[in-house]
CSV table of C-alpha atoms in Angstrom, one decimal:
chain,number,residue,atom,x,y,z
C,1,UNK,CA,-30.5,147.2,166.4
C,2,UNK,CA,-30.0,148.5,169.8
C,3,UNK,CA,-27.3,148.6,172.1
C,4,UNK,CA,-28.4,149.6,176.2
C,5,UNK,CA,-28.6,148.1,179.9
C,6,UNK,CA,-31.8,149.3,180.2
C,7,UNK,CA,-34.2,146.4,180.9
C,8,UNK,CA,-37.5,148.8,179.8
C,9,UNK,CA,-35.8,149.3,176.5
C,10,UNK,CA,-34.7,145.5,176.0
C,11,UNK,CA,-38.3,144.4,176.4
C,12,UNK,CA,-39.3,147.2,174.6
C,13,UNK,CA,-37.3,146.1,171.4
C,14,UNK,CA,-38.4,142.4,172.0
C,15,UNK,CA,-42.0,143.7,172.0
C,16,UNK,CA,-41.4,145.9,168.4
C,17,UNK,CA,-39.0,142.7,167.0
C,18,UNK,CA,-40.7,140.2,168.1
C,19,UNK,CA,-37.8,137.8,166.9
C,20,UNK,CA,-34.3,139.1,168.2
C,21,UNK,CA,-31.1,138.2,169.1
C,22,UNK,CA,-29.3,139.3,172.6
C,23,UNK,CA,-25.9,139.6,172.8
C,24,UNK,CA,-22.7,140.9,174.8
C,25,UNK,CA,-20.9,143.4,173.6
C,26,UNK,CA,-17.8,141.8,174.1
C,27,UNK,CA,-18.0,138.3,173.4
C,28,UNK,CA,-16.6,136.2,170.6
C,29,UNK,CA,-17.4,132.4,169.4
C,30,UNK,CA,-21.4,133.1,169.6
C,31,UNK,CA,-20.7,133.0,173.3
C,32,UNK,CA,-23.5,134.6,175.6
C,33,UNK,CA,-26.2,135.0,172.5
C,34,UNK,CA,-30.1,134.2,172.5
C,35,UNK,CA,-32.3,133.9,169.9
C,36,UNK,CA,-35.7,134.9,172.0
C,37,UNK,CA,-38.7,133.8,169.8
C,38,UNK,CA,-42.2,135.8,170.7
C,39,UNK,CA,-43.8,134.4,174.0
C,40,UNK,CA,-40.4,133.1,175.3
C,41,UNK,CA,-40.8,132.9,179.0
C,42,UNK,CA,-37.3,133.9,179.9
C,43,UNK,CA,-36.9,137.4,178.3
C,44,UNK,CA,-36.2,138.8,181.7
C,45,UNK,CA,-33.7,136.5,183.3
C,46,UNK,CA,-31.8,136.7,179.8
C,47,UNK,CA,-31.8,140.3,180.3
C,48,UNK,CA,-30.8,140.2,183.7
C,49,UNK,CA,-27.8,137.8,183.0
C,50,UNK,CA,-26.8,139.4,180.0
C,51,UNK,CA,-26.8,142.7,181.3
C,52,UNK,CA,-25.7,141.8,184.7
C,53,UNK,CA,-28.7,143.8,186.4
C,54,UNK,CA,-28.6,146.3,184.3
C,55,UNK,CA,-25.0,146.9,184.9
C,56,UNK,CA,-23.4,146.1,181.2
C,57,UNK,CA,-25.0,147.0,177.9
C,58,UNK,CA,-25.9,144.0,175.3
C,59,UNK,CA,-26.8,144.5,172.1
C,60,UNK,CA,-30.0,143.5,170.4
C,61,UNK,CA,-30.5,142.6,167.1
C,62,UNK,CA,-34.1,141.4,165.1
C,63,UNK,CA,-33.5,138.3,164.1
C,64,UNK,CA,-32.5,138.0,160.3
C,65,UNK,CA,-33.8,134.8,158.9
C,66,UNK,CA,-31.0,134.5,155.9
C,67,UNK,CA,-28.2,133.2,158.8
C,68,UNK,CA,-29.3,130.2,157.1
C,69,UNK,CA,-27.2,131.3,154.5
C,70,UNK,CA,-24.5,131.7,156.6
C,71,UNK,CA,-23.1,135.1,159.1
C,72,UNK,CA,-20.6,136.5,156.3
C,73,UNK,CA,-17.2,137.4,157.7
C,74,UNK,CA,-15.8,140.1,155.4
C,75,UNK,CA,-12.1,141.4,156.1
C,76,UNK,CA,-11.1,144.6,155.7
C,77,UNK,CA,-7.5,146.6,155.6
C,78,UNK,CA,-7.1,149.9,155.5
C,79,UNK,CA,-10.9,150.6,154.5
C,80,UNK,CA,-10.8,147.4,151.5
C,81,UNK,CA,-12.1,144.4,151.3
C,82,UNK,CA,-9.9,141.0,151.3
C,83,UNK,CA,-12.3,140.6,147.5
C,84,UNK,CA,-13.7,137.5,149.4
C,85,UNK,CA,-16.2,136.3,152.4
C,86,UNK,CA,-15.9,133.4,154.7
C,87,UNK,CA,-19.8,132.6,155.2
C,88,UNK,CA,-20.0,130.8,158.5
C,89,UNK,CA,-23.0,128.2,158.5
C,90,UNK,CA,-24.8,127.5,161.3
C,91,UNK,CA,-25.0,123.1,162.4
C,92,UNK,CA,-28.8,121.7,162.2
C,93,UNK,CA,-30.7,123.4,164.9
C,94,UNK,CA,-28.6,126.0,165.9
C,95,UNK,CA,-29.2,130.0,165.5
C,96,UNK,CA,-25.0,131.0,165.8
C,97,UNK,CA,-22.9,130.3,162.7
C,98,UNK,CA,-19.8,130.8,164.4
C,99,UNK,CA,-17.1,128.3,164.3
C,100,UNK,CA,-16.4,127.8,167.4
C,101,UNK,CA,-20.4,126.9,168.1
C,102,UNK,CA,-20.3,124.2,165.7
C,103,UNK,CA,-20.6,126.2,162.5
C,104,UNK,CA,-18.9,125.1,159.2
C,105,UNK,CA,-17.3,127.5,156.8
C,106,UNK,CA,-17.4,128.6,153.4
C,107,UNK,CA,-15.8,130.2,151.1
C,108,UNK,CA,-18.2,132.5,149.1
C,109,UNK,CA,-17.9,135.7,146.1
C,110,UNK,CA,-19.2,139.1,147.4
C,111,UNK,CA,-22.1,139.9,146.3
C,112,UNK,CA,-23.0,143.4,145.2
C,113,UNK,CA,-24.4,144.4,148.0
C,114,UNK,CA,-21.4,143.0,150.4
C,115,UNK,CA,-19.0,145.4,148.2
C,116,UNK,CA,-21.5,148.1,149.0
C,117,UNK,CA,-21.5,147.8,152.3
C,118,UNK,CA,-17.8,147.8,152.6
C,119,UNK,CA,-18.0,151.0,150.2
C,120,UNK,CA,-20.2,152.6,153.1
C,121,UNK,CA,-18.1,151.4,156.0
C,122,UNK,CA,-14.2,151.6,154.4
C,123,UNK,CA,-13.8,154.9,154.2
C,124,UNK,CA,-14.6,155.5,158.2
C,125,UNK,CA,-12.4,153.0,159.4
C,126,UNK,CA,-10.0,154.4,157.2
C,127,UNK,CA,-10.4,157.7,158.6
C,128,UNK,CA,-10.5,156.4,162.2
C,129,UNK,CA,-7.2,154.6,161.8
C,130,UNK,CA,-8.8,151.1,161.7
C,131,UNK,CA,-6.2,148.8,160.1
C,132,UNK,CA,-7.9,145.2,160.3
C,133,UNK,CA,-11.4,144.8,160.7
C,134,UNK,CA,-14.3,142.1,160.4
C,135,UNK,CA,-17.1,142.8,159.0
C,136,UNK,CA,-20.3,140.8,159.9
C,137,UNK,CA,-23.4,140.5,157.2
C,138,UNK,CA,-26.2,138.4,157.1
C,139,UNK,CA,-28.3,139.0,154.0
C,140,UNK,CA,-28.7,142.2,152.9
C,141,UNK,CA,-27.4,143.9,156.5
C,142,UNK,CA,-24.5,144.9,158.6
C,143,UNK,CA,-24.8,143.5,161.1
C,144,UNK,CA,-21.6,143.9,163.6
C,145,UNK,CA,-17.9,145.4,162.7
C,146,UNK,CA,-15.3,143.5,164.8
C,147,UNK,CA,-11.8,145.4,165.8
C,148,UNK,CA,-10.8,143.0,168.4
C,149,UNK,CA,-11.1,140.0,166.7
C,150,UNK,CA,-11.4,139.4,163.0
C,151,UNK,CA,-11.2,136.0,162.5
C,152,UNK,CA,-11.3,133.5,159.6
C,153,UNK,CA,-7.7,134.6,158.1
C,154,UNK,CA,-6.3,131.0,158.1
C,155,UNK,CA,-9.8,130.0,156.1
C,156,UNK,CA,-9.6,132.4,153.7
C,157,UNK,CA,-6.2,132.2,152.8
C,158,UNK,CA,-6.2,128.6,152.4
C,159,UNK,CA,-10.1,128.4,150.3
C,160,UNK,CA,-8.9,131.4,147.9
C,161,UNK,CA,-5.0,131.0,147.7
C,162,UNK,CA,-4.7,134.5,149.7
C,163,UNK,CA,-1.7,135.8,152.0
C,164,UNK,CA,-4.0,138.3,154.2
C,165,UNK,CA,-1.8,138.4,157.2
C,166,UNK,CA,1.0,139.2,154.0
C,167,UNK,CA,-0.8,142.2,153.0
C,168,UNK,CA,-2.1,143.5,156.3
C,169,UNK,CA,1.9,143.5,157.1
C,170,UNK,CA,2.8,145.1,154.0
C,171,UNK,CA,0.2,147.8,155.1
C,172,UNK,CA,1.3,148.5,158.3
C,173,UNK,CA,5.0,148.6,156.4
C,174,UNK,CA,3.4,151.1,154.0
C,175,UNK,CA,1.8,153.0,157.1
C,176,UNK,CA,5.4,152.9,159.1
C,177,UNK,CA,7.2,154.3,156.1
C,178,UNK,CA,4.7,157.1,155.6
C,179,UNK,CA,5.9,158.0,159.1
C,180,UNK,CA,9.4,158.0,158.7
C,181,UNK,CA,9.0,160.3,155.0
């Protein structure tokens, strides 16, 4: 992964990858993201729009083939995982699994290594006072930890019977209270 403006390093990354994904850094929906295969002729107007002449950074990704399988949307409060992943699948002949592009959802079990990853990750965003958080894996990798906009509450809660908006608000009660002591 790489995050820069720097046109040099984009290409650079494209050249090493060879199959990559370019995204902003603030979008949300799969808006704004590519999926540049080797010898794609548009590398550098993609750059230049994404990163608005070298003005914004974008983030670039290799291309992991397992989004097949579904961009797994694991929620986290107070540095734990939800227990459960909304996999996001893309439609026929699309790269983005997001809803909002036309992805369907799933309901899926964490694997081991998704409660490893959110082993690795919870205790930072505990540490860093990050309440509610997505996290994003495809495969075996981490591939993007949302703080402005984990999504796929309403999903989960109604595939797995859950009440996360419940807990988050008994957290932030818990959090409050621990103030007030």
């Amino acid at each position: 992964m790489l995050v820069s403006r720097k046109k040099e390093l984009l290409q650079d990354f494209y050249k090493a990858q060879k199959d990559v994904i370019f995204k902003p850094l603030d979008g949300m929906g799969g808006t704004g993201v590519f999926r540049i295969k080797p010898g794609d002729p548009n590398i550098s107007v993609i750059i230049e729009t994404l990163t608005e002449y070298g003005t914004r950074q974008i983030m670039a990704q290799t291309f992991i083939p397992e989004i097949s399988s579904g961009d797994k949307r694991i929620l986290m409060i107070d540095g734990k995982s939800v227990g459960f992943a909304l996999a996001r699948l893309p439609a026929a002949n699309e790269t983005r699994g997001n809803l909002a592009a036309g992805g369907t959802a799933k309901g899926v079990e964490l694997s081991d290594r998704d409660r490893w990853i959110c082993d690795q990750v919870g205790p930072t965003l505990k540490e860093n006072g990050l309440l509610f958080v997505g996290l994003d894996v495809i495969g075996d990798y981490l591939t993007e930890v949302n703080v402005t906009s984990p999504t796929c509450i309403r999903e989960l809660d109604e595939i797995f019977n859950l009440d996360i908006a419940g807990d988050l608000m008994n957290c932030i009660e818990q959090k409050l209270q621990q103030l007030r002591d």
